[in-house]
Coordinates of C-alpha atoms in Angstrom, one line a residue:
Chain A
M17 CA 46.3 31.1 30.8
A18 CA 45.0 28.0 29.2
M19 CA 41.1 27.7 29.4
T20 CA 39.8 24.5 30.9
L21 CA 36.3 23.2 30.6
N22 CA 34.7 21.5 33.6
P23 CA 33.8 17.9 32.5
L24 CA 30.5 18.2 34.3
V25 CA 29.6 21.2 32.3
L26 CA 30.6 19.5 29.1
I27 CA 28.5 16.4 29.9
S28 CA 25.5 18.6 30.9
L29 CA 25.8 20.5 27.6
L30 CA 26.0 17.3 25.6
V31 CA 23.1 15.7 27.4
S32 CA 20.9 18.8 27.0
L33 CA 21.9 19.0 23.3
F34 CA 21.3 15.4 22.5
L35 CA 18.2 14.5 24.5
A36 CA 15.1 14.6 22.4
R37 CA 12.5 16.7 24.4
P38 CA 8.9 15.8 24.3
A39 CA 6.6 18.2 22.6
F40 CA 3.7 19.8 24.5
G41 CA 0.1 18.7 23.9
Y42 CA -2.1 20.6 21.4
T43 CA 0.8 21.0 19.0
D44 CA 0.7 19.7 15.4
P45 CA 2.9 16.7 15.5
G46 CA 4.0 17.4 11.9
S47 CA 5.3 20.9 12.8
G48 CA 8.9 19.7 13.4
L49 CA 8.8 18.1 10.0
L50 CA 7.5 21.3 8.5
L51 CA 10.2 23.4 10.2
W52 CA 12.7 20.9 9.0
Q53 CA 11.4 21.2 5.5
I54 CA 11.5 25.0 5.7
L55 CA 15.1 25.0 6.9
A56 CA 16.1 22.5 4.2
A57 CA 14.3 24.5 1.5
A58 CA 16.2 27.7 2.7
A59 CA 19.5 25.9 2.4
I60 CA 18.7 24.5 -1.1
G61 CA 17.4 27.9 -2.1
A62 CA 20.7 29.4 -1.0
L63 CA 22.5 26.7 -3.1
F64 CA 20.4 27.7 -6.1
Q65 CA 21.3 31.4 -5.7
F66 CA 25.0 30.5 -5.3
R67 CA 24.9 28.3 -8.4
R68 CA 23.1 31.0 -10.4
A69 CA 25.6 33.6 -9.3
W70 CA 28.5 31.2 -10.1
R71 CA 27.1 30.5 -13.5
K72 CA 26.6 34.2 -14.3
L73 CA 30.2 34.8 -13.3
L74 CA 31.5 31.9 -15.5
F75 CA 29.4 33.0 -18.4
W76 CA 30.6 36.6 -18.0
R77 CA 34.2 35.5 -17.9
R78 CA 33.8 33.2 -20.9
K79 CA 32.0 35.9 -22.8
D80 CA 34.9 38.3 -21.9
G81 CA 37.5 35.8 -22.9
N82 CA 35.7 35.0 -26.2
D83 CA 35.4 38.7 -27.0
S84 CA 39.1 39.2 -26.4
Q85 CA 39.9 36.4 -28.9
N86 CA 37.4 37.8 -31.5
P87 CA 39.5 39.5 -34.2
L88 CA 36.6 41.7 -35.1
V89 CA 36.7 43.4 -31.7
Chain B
M13 CA -9.1 -41.7 -6.8
T14 CA -12.7 -40.7 -6.7
A15 CA -14.3 -38.8 -9.5
R16 CA -17.8 -37.3 -9.6
T17 CA -19.4 -34.7 -11.8
R18 CA -21.2 -31.8 -10.2
S19 CA -22.6 -28.5 -11.5
F20 CA -21.0 -25.4 -10.1
K21 CA -23.1 -22.7 -8.6
A22 CA -22.9 -19.2 -10.1
P23 CA -21.5 -16.5 -7.8
P24 CA -24.3 -14.7 -5.9
Q25 CA -25.5 -11.3 -7.3
E26 CA -26.8 -8.8 -4.8
P27 CA -27.9 -5.6 -6.4
A28 CA -27.5 -2.7 -4.0
P29 CA -29.0 0.8 -4.3
P30 CA -26.7 3.8 -4.8
A31 CA -25.3 5.2 -1.5
F32 CA -22.4 7.2 -0.3
H33 CA -19.2 5.1 0.3
P34 CA -18.7 5.1 4.0
A35 CA -15.0 5.9 3.6
S36 CA -15.6 8.9 1.6
F37 CA -16.2 11.9 3.9
R38 CA -12.8 13.6 4.3
D39 CA -12.5 15.4 1.0
P40 CA -14.6 18.6 0.9
G41 CA -14.4 18.5 -2.9
G42 CA -16.8 15.5 -3.3
R43 CA -17.9 12.0 -2.2
L44 CA -17.8 8.6 -3.7
V45 CA -21.1 6.8 -4.4
E46 CA -21.4 3.0 -4.8
W47 CA -24.1 1.6 -6.9
G48 CA -23.8 -2.2 -7.3
D49 CA -20.4 -2.8 -8.8
R50 CA -20.1 0.8 -10.2
L51 CA -18.3 3.7 -8.4
F52 CA -19.2 7.3 -8.9
R53 CA -17.8 10.5 -7.5
F54 CA -20.2 13.3 -6.8
V55 CA -18.1 16.4 -7.2
N56 CA -19.4 19.6 -5.6
P57 CA -18.5 23.1 -7.0
Y58 CA -15.5 23.4 -4.7
G59 CA -13.9 20.3 -6.3
V60 CA -14.7 20.9 -9.9
E61 CA -11.5 22.6 -10.8
N62 CA -9.4 19.8 -9.2
A63 CA -11.5 17.1 -11.0
R64 CA -11.0 18.8 -14.4
L65 CA -7.3 19.1 -13.7
F66 CA -7.1 15.4 -12.9
L67 CA -9.0 14.5 -16.1
N68 CA -7.1 16.8 -18.5
A69 CA -3.6 17.5 -17.1
R70 CA -1.2 16.7 -20.0
S71 CA 1.6 15.8 -17.5
L72 CA -0.5 12.8 -16.4
D73 CA -0.8 11.4 -19.9
A74 CA 2.1 9.0 -19.3
F75 CA 0.5 7.7 -16.1
R76 CA -2.8 7.2 -17.9
D77 CA -1.1 5.3 -20.7
R78 CA 0.5 2.8 -18.2
E79 CA -2.7 2.6 -16.2
S80 CA -1.2 4.1 -13.1
L81 CA -4.2 6.4 -12.6
V82 CA -7.7 5.1 -12.0
R83 CA -9.6 5.1 -15.3
T84 CA -12.2 7.9 -15.0
R85 CA -14.8 9.5 -17.2
M86 CA -17.1 12.4 -16.8
L87 CA -20.7 11.4 -17.1
P88 CA -22.7 13.2 -19.8
E89 CA -25.7 15.1 -18.6
S90 CA -28.3 12.5 -19.3
E91 CA -26.4 9.7 -17.6
A92 CA -25.6 12.0 -14.7
D93 CA -29.3 12.8 -14.3
A94 CA -30.2 9.1 -14.2
V95 CA -27.6 8.3 -11.5
L96 CA -28.6 11.4 -9.4
R97 CA -32.3 10.4 -9.6
A98 CA -31.5 6.9 -8.5
F99 CA -29.3 8.2 -5.7
Q100 CA -32.0 10.6 -4.5
A101 CA -34.7 7.9 -4.6
A102 CA -32.6 5.5 -2.5
A103 CA -31.6 8.3 -0.1
A104 CA -35.3 9.2 0.4
T105 CA -36.1 5.7 1.6
D106 CA -32.9 5.1 3.6
H107 CA -33.3 6.7 7.0
D108 CA -29.7 6.0 7.9
S109 CA -28.3 7.9 4.9
D110 CA -26.7 11.3 5.2
P111 CA -29.1 14.3 4.9
A112 CA -29.6 15.4 1.3
T113 CA -26.9 17.8 0.2
A114 CA -26.8 20.1 -2.8
P115 CA -26.8 18.3 -6.1
P116 CA -23.3 17.7 -7.4
A117 CA -21.8 20.0 -10.0
L118 CA -20.2 17.1 -11.8
I119 CA -20.4 13.3 -11.6
L120 CA -17.4 11.1 -12.5
E121 CA -17.4 7.4 -12.9
H122 CA -14.3 5.4 -11.8
E123 CA -13.3 2.0 -12.9
C124 CA -13.3 -0.3 -9.8
V125 CA -10.1 -2.0 -8.7
P126 CA -10.8 -5.7 -8.8
F127 CA -9.9 -6.3 -5.2
S128 CA -9.5 -3.6 -2.6
S129 CA -6.4 -3.8 -0.5
Y130 CA -4.9 -1.4 2.1
P131 CA -1.4 -0.5 3.0
Y132 CA -1.3 -2.5 6.1
E133 CA -1.8 -5.6 4.0
W134 CA 1.1 -4.9 1.6
P135 CA 4.6 -6.2 1.9
P136 CA 7.2 -3.4 2.2
A137 CA 8.1 -3.5 -1.5
M138 CA 4.5 -2.7 -2.5
L139 CA 4.3 0.3 -0.1
A140 CA 7.6 1.6 -1.6
A141 CA 6.2 1.2 -5.1
A142 CA 3.1 3.2 -4.0
G143 CA 5.5 5.8 -2.6
H144 CA 7.4 6.1 -5.8
L145 CA 4.2 6.5 -7.8
T146 CA 3.1 9.4 -5.4
L147 CA 6.5 11.2 -5.9
D148 CA 6.5 10.6 -9.6
L149 CA 3.0 12.1 -9.9
A150 CA 3.8 15.1 -7.7
E151 CA 7.0 15.8 -9.7
S152 CA 5.4 15.4 -13.1
L153 CA 2.6 17.8 -12.1
L154 CA 5.2 20.6 -11.4
S155 CA 5.7 21.2 -15.1
E156 CA 2.1 22.4 -15.4
G157 CA 2.1 24.4 -12.2
L158 CA 0.1 21.7 -10.4
G159 CA 0.7 19.6 -7.4
L160 CA -0.7 16.9 -5.1
K161 CA -2.4 18.0 -2.0
D162 CA -2.2 14.6 -0.3
A163 CA 0.5 12.0 0.1
T164 CA -1.0 9.0 1.8
P165 CA -0.8 5.3 0.7
F166 CA -4.6 5.1 1.3
N167 CA -5.0 7.0 -2.0
I168 CA -3.5 4.1 -3.9
M169 CA -4.7 0.5 -4.4
F170 CA -3.1 -2.3 -6.5
N171 CA -4.6 -3.8 -9.6
G172 CA -2.6 -7.1 -9.7
P173 CA 1.0 -6.0 -9.0
R174 CA 0.5 -2.5 -10.4
P175 CA -0.2 0.5 -8.1
V176 CA -3.1 2.7 -9.2
F177 CA -3.6 6.2 -7.9
L178 CA -7.3 6.7 -7.0
D179 CA -7.8 10.2 -5.6
A180 CA -9.2 12.3 -8.5
L181 CA -9.5 15.4 -6.3
S182 CA -6.0 15.4 -5.1
V183 CA -4.6 17.4 -8.0
E184 CA -4.6 21.1 -7.4
R185 CA -3.1 24.3 -8.8
R186 CA -0.2 25.5 -6.8
D187 CA 1.6 28.8 -6.2
P188 CA 4.6 28.7 -8.6
L189 CA 6.7 30.5 -6.0
D190 CA 6.0 28.2 -3.1
P191 CA 9.1 26.0 -2.5
L192 CA 7.4 23.7 0.1
W193 CA 5.5 20.5 -0.5
I194 CA 3.2 20.5 2.5
P195 CA 2.2 16.8 2.2
M196 CA 5.9 15.9 2.8
S197 CA 5.2 15.4 6.4
Q198 CA 2.4 13.0 5.6
F199 CA 4.6 11.2 3.2
E200 CA 7.3 10.8 5.8
R201 CA 4.8 9.5 8.4
T202 CA 2.9 7.1 6.1
F203 CA 5.5 5.8 3.8
I204 CA 9.1 6.3 5.1
Y205 CA 8.6 5.8 8.8
P206 CA 6.7 2.5 8.5
L207 CA 9.3 1.2 6.1
L208 CA 12.1 2.2 8.4
A209 CA 10.3 0.6 11.4
R210 CA 10.0 -2.6 9.3
K211 CA 13.6 -2.7 8.2
Y212 CA 15.3 -1.7 11.4
C213 CA 12.9 -2.6 14.2
G214 CA 11.0 -5.5 12.8
L215 CA 7.6 -3.7 13.1
T216 CA 5.3 -5.1 10.4
L217 CA 3.2 -2.7 8.2
A218 CA 0.1 -4.1 9.8
Q219 CA 1.5 -3.2 13.3
S220 CA 2.4 0.3 12.2
L221 CA -0.3 1.3 9.7
A222 CA -3.5 -0.6 10.7
W223 CA -4.0 1.4 13.9
C224 CA -2.3 4.6 12.8
R225 CA -3.9 5.7 9.6
E226 CA -2.0 8.9 9.7
G227 CA 1.3 7.0 10.1
L228 CA 4.0 7.1 12.7
E229 CA 5.2 10.3 14.3
P230 CA 8.9 11.4 14.3
E231 CA 9.0 10.8 18.1
H232 CA 7.8 7.2 17.6
I233 CA 10.4 6.4 15.1
S234 CA 13.2 8.0 17.1
A235 CA 12.2 6.0 20.1
L236 CA 12.1 2.8 18.1
A237 CA 15.5 3.6 16.6
G238 CA 17.0 3.6 20.1
P239 CA 19.4 6.0 21.8
I240 CA 22.4 5.4 19.5
R241 CA 21.0 4.6 16.1
R242 CA 18.8 7.7 16.1
W243 CA 21.9 9.9 15.6
F244 CA 22.9 8.2 12.4
P245 CA 21.3 8.1 8.9
P246 CA 18.7 7.5 7.9
F247 CA 17.1 8.4 11.3
L248 CA 19.0 11.6 11.9
T249 CA 17.5 13.6 9.1
N250 CA 14.2 11.7 8.8
S251 CA 13.1 11.7 12.4
T252 CA 15.6 12.8 15.0
L253 CA 16.1 16.4 13.8
P254 CA 12.3 16.9 13.1
T255 CA 11.8 15.7 16.7
L256 CA 14.2 18.2 18.1
L257 CA 12.7 20.9 16.0
N258 CA 9.2 20.2 17.4
R259 CA 9.5 22.6 20.3
R260 CA 11.2 25.3 18.2
A261 CA 8.3 24.9 15.8
E262 CA 5.8 25.4 18.6
R263 CA 7.5 28.7 19.5
C264 CA 7.0 29.8 15.9
G265 CA 3.2 29.6 16.4
E266 CA 1.1 30.5 13.5
A267 CA 4.0 32.0 11.7
L268 CA 5.2 28.5 10.9
Y269 CA 2.2 28.1 8.6
Y270 CA 2.5 31.4 6.7
P271 CA 3.1 30.7 3.0
R272 CA 6.8 30.9 2.0
R273 CA 7.7 32.3 -1.4
T274 CA 10.9 32.3 -3.4
S275 CA 12.1 35.1 -5.7
S276 CA 11.5 33.0 -8.8
A277 CA 9.4 30.0 -10.0
E278 CA 12.6 28.4 -11.2
Q279 CA 14.0 28.6 -7.6
A280 CA 10.9 27.1 -6.1
R281 CA 11.0 24.2 -8.6
F282 CA 14.6 23.6 -8.0
V283 CA 13.9 23.3 -4.3
L284 CA 10.9 21.0 -4.8
E285 CA 12.9 18.7 -7.1
R286 CA 15.6 18.3 -4.5
T287 CA 12.9 17.5 -1.9
F288 CA 11.5 14.8 -4.1
R289 CA 15.0 13.5 -4.8
R290 CA 15.7 13.3 -1.1
L291 CA 12.4 11.5 -0.4
R292 CA 13.2 9.0 -3.2
C293 CA 16.6 8.3 -1.6
S294 CA 14.9 7.8 1.7
L295 CA 12.4 5.4 0.2
R296 CA 15.2 3.4 -1.6
H297 CA 17.3 3.3 1.6
A298 CA 14.3 2.1 3.6
T299 CA 13.5 -0.7 1.1
R300 CA 17.0 -1.9 0.2
G301 CA 16.7 -5.6 0.9
A302 CA 13.0 -5.2 1.3
N303 CA 12.3 -8.9 0.5
P304 CA 14.7 -10.5 3.0
H305 CA 14.9 -14.2 3.8
S306 CA 12.5 -15.7 6.3
I307 CA 11.7 -19.2 7.4
W308 CA 9.2 -19.4 4.5
T309 CA 11.3 -18.1 1.6
G310 CA 12.5 -20.8 -0.8
Y311 CA 9.8 -23.2 0.6
H312 CA 8.7 -24.5 -2.8
G313 CA 12.2 -24.9 -4.1
A314 CA 13.3 -26.9 -1.1
A315 CA 10.0 -28.8 -0.6
C316 CA 11.8 -31.9 0.4
H317 CA 8.8 -33.5 2.0
Y318 CA 7.5 -34.2 -1.5
S319 CA 9.0 -36.9 -3.7
E320 CA 9.6 -35.8 -7.3
R321 CA 6.6 -38.0 -8.3
D322 CA 4.3 -36.4 -5.7
R323 CA 5.4 -32.9 -6.7
K324 CA 4.6 -33.6 -10.3
A325 CA 1.3 -35.2 -9.5
K326 CA 0.3 -32.2 -7.3
R327 CA 1.2 -29.7 -10.1
D328 CA -0.7 -31.8 -12.6
F329 CA -3.8 -32.0 -10.4
V330 CA -3.9 -28.3 -9.7
N331 CA -3.3 -27.5 -13.4
Q332 CA -6.1 -29.8 -14.4
V333 CA -8.5 -28.2 -12.0
L334 CA -7.7 -24.8 -13.3
A335 CA -7.8 -25.8 -16.9
E336 CA -11.2 -27.4 -16.5
T337 CA -12.9 -24.8 -14.4
R338 CA -11.3 -21.8 -16.1
P339 CA -11.8 -19.4 -13.1
T340 CA -11.6 -15.7 -13.6
R341 CA -10.8 -14.9 -9.9
V342 CA -8.8 -17.2 -7.7
L343 CA -7.9 -16.8 -4.0
D344 CA -4.7 -18.6 -3.1
L345 CA -4.5 -18.9 0.7
G346 CA -1.0 -19.6 2.1
A347 CA 0.4 -18.8 -1.3
N348 CA 4.0 -18.6 -0.2
E349 CA 6.0 -17.4 -3.3
G350 CA 3.1 -18.1 -5.5
E351 CA 4.0 -21.1 -7.6
Y352 CA 0.3 -22.0 -7.9
S353 CA -0.9 -18.4 -8.1
L354 CA 1.2 -17.9 -11.2
M355 CA -0.1 -21.2 -12.6
A356 CA -3.6 -19.9 -12.2
T357 CA -2.7 -16.7 -14.1
V358 CA -1.5 -18.8 -17.0
Q359 CA -5.1 -20.2 -17.2
G360 CA -6.5 -16.7 -17.4
A361 CA -7.3 -16.1 -13.8
S362 CA -6.5 -13.0 -11.7
V363 CA -5.3 -14.0 -8.3
V364 CA -5.3 -12.6 -4.8
A365 CA -2.4 -14.5 -3.1
V366 CA -2.5 -14.4 0.7
D367 CA 0.3 -15.3 3.1
K368 CA 1.1 -14.0 6.6
D369 CA 4.8 -13.7 5.8
D370 CA 5.7 -10.4 4.2
A371 CA 9.0 -11.6 2.9
V372 CA 7.4 -14.3 0.6
A373 CA 4.6 -11.8 -0.4
G374 CA 7.3 -9.3 -1.3
R375 CA 9.1 -11.8 -3.5
L376 CA 5.8 -12.8 -5.2
W377 CA 5.0 -9.2 -5.9
S378 CA 8.5 -8.7 -7.5
R379 CA 7.9 -11.8 -9.7
A380 CA 4.4 -10.8 -10.6
A381 CA 5.5 -7.3 -11.5
E382 CA 8.4 -8.6 -13.6
Q383 CA 6.0 -10.9 -15.5
S384 CA 3.1 -8.5 -15.5
A385 CA 1.1 -11.4 -14.1
P386 CA -2.3 -10.4 -12.5
V387 CA -1.4 -11.5 -9.0
L388 CA -2.1 -9.3 -5.9
P389 CA 0.0 -10.5 -3.0
L390 CA -1.3 -9.6 0.4
V391 CA 0.0 -10.1 3.9
V392 CA -2.9 -11.4 6.0
D393 CA -2.9 -13.8 9.0
L394 CA -5.9 -15.9 8.4
T395 CA -6.3 -16.7 12.1
A396 CA -6.7 -12.9 12.7
P397 CA -7.5 -11.3 9.3
S398 CA -7.6 -7.6 8.8
P399 CA -10.6 -6.1 10.6
A400 CA -12.8 -3.2 9.5
L401 CA -11.1 0.0 10.6
G402 CA -11.3 3.8 10.6
W403 CA -14.1 6.1 11.5
Q404 CA -17.0 4.0 12.9
N405 CA -15.1 0.9 11.6
Q406 CA -16.4 1.8 8.1
E407 CA -13.4 3.4 6.3
T408 CA -11.7 0.1 5.4
K409 CA -13.6 -3.1 5.1
S410 CA -12.5 -6.3 6.8
F411 CA -10.6 -8.9 4.7
V412 CA -13.4 -11.4 5.2
S413 CA -16.1 -9.1 4.0
R414 CA -14.1 -8.2 0.9
G415 CA -13.4 -11.9 0.2
F416 CA -16.5 -13.8 1.0
G417 CA -18.1 -15.1 -2.2
N418 CA -15.8 -12.9 -4.3
F419 CA -13.8 -15.7 -6.0
D420 CA -14.6 -18.5 -8.4
G421 CA -12.0 -20.8 -6.8
V422 CA -10.0 -20.9 -3.6
M423 CA -6.8 -22.8 -3.2
A424 CA -5.5 -23.7 0.3
L425 CA -2.6 -26.0 -0.3
A426 CA -0.7 -27.4 2.7
L427 CA -2.4 -24.8 4.8
L428 CA -5.1 -26.5 6.9
H429 CA -2.7 -28.1 9.4
H430 CA -1.1 -24.7 10.2
L431 CA -4.6 -23.0 10.6
E432 CA -5.7 -26.0 12.7
A433 CA -2.7 -25.9 14.9
E434 CA -2.9 -22.1 15.4
S435 CA -6.6 -21.7 15.8
S436 CA -7.5 -25.0 17.4
A437 CA -10.7 -25.1 15.3
S438 CA -11.9 -28.4 13.9
I439 CA -11.0 -29.3 10.4
S440 CA -14.6 -29.3 9.3
H441 CA -15.1 -25.8 10.8
L442 CA -12.0 -24.6 8.9
V443 CA -13.1 -26.1 5.6
S444 CA -16.6 -24.7 5.8
S445 CA -15.2 -21.2 6.7
L446 CA -12.8 -21.2 3.8
S447 CA -15.5 -22.4 1.4
R448 CA -17.4 -19.1 2.0
F449 CA -14.7 -17.3 0.0
A450 CA -15.4 -19.6 -2.9
G451 CA -18.2 -19.1 -5.4
R452 CA -17.6 -22.5 -7.2
W453 CA -14.8 -24.6 -5.8
L454 CA -12.3 -25.1 -3.0
L455 CA -9.1 -27.0 -3.6
L456 CA -7.5 -28.3 -0.4
E457 CA -4.4 -30.3 0.5
M458 CA -5.0 -32.5 3.5
I459 CA -2.1 -33.7 5.6
D460 CA -2.2 -36.7 7.8
R461 CA -1.5 -36.3 11.5
E462 CA 1.5 -38.6 11.2
D463 CA 3.1 -36.3 8.6
P464 CA 6.4 -34.9 10.1
V465 CA 5.6 -31.4 8.9
S466 CA 2.2 -31.5 10.5
Q467 CA 3.6 -32.8 13.8
R468 CA 6.1 -29.9 13.7
A469 CA 3.3 -27.4 13.3
Y470 CA 1.5 -28.8 16.3
R471 CA 4.6 -29.1 18.5
K472 CA 5.3 -25.4 17.9
R473 CA 1.9 -24.7 19.4
S474 CA 2.2 -27.3 22.1
A475 CA -1.0 -29.0 20.7
A476 CA -1.8 -32.6 20.1
P477 CA -2.0 -33.4 16.4
R478 CA -5.5 -33.7 15.2
P479 CA -6.8 -35.7 12.3
T480 CA -7.0 -33.7 9.1
A481 CA -7.7 -36.5 6.6
T482 CA -10.9 -36.3 4.6
S483 CA -12.4 -39.2 6.6
Y484 CA -12.6 -36.9 9.6
L485 CA -14.7 -34.3 7.7
D486 CA -18.4 -33.9 8.5
P487 CA -20.5 -35.9 6.1
S488 CA -22.1 -32.8 4.7
I489 CA -18.7 -31.6 3.6
R490 CA -17.6 -35.0 2.4
S491 CA -20.6 -35.0 0.1
Q492 CA -19.2 -31.9 -1.6
I493 CA -16.1 -33.7 -2.8
I494 CA -15.8 -33.7 -6.5
R495 CA -12.5 -35.3 -7.0
S496 CA -9.4 -36.3 -4.9
L497 CA -5.9 -37.5 -5.4
D498 CA -3.7 -39.4 -3.0
L499 CA 0.0 -38.4 -3.0
T500 CA 1.2 -41.8 -2.1
D501 CA 4.8 -41.1 -1.2
S502 CA 4.1 -38.2 1.2
G503 CA 0.7 -39.4 2.5
R504 CA -1.0 -36.2 1.5
Q505 CA -4.3 -35.8 -0.2
L506 CA -5.6 -33.2 -2.7
V507 CA -9.3 -32.7 -2.5
L508 CA -11.6 -30.6 -4.8
L509 CA -14.8 -29.5 -3.1
A510 CA -17.8 -27.8 -4.7
S511 CA -18.6 -24.7 -2.7

């Protein structure tokens, strides 16, 4: 049976997703920016780890390839 | 043409006893002390390490070489004692001064910037230049394990067209594993948001930064962007997502502010460099086309209300005044794109060029920066100049208090009829007010009421044209006229007054 989505539910979801909600008083107005920076830093940190792992893998493969071509080995 | 010889008065000198600078109370590391035209920083034990880092960091050498850092020296003990004694003697007699604090551990002396200006008086291109300097400093310091603890344009002033970083206690040692630049939020609010608001919503820097010293909030900028535009770059990542994350951040509570640490210093530096790169991109995007066209751009080039003969006569007259008086400091009011400001720099003057249109001020800044000409363009509406602002109205001085008596010469060319139409003040009142800026002379261009440009200015304000010719000046002001020149084709008159 094909699943259908009620348009009203879809619109409500979109509205709740896209409406910017006001922050409560007594909050640091820069806290959203700080959280955004933390999330961005986590993503960039993950990219760094991925790049490092990728370079290690490349280096290992190159070293392996060079070794196999080395007549002394 | 009338010609009389007068002796010019010397600028007034008012020696003032040493006292804390009223704007210097936020930094726990030390306070600024003004003594006449000298500026000292009393550094307490808490701020000594930061002060030494500022003075000695090798990564700042390049900035020192190109004079992007305020010139600073540490006072030797004998000089420091003399300054401290004078300060304590003045504080003992001044009942309004702050209660005596512990003696400073260190006293620095800073070179003063010739004319103080604030971010809400800059055109957007100057705010962007200040932002780039802040990011360059923060990134350069990373190599020595240092960082900037603040990122506000109020830490920067301009010496001519060159931004100069002033806050000697902002440099600090940082945790090498920390991937976050905590002042990023302040940087977004005080540099990027005002520039985005100027570019996309027409909000001037005076409207956004004069009354919001800490800058705009993400909610403000999202609201200004409108319901559609906020979902697209550059608003999406700069303001909309941080706004949506505000409530989530609130749920994090104190945990949000716990230090974050990466597994290696290399990783932390990689993250920080990407952060600075993203902020630079945002700055560039927010200032692309920062000097747009306005009704006043290209005014000098297309000044069709002057005949070729009048234009040459006007240039020659202004040049002659500058060559004869050799002013060191000139205020050019209604400077437009700075044709006469740049002329004054050729004669050896440093110039503060004021116009209320930020597009022409931005263009002048670009020209002055290209030519390394000592011109400081400012965006100030002379009918409502910048007031004193901040805590107890003492953190930033009003434009008038900074300007009065501070210049050898003042030029107000083709400006009086605009001021007269907008303020409805009499021409004599305007002339005597402007002459208070001038230590020696005031150069005016008077426009007759029949002049079509003058009539247009008055029609715009629904006001009847008033006479602005010298014959309508008060006799006391007329008696100050040194020299005048009639521009016969355009019916205008250039007048040099002693101040």
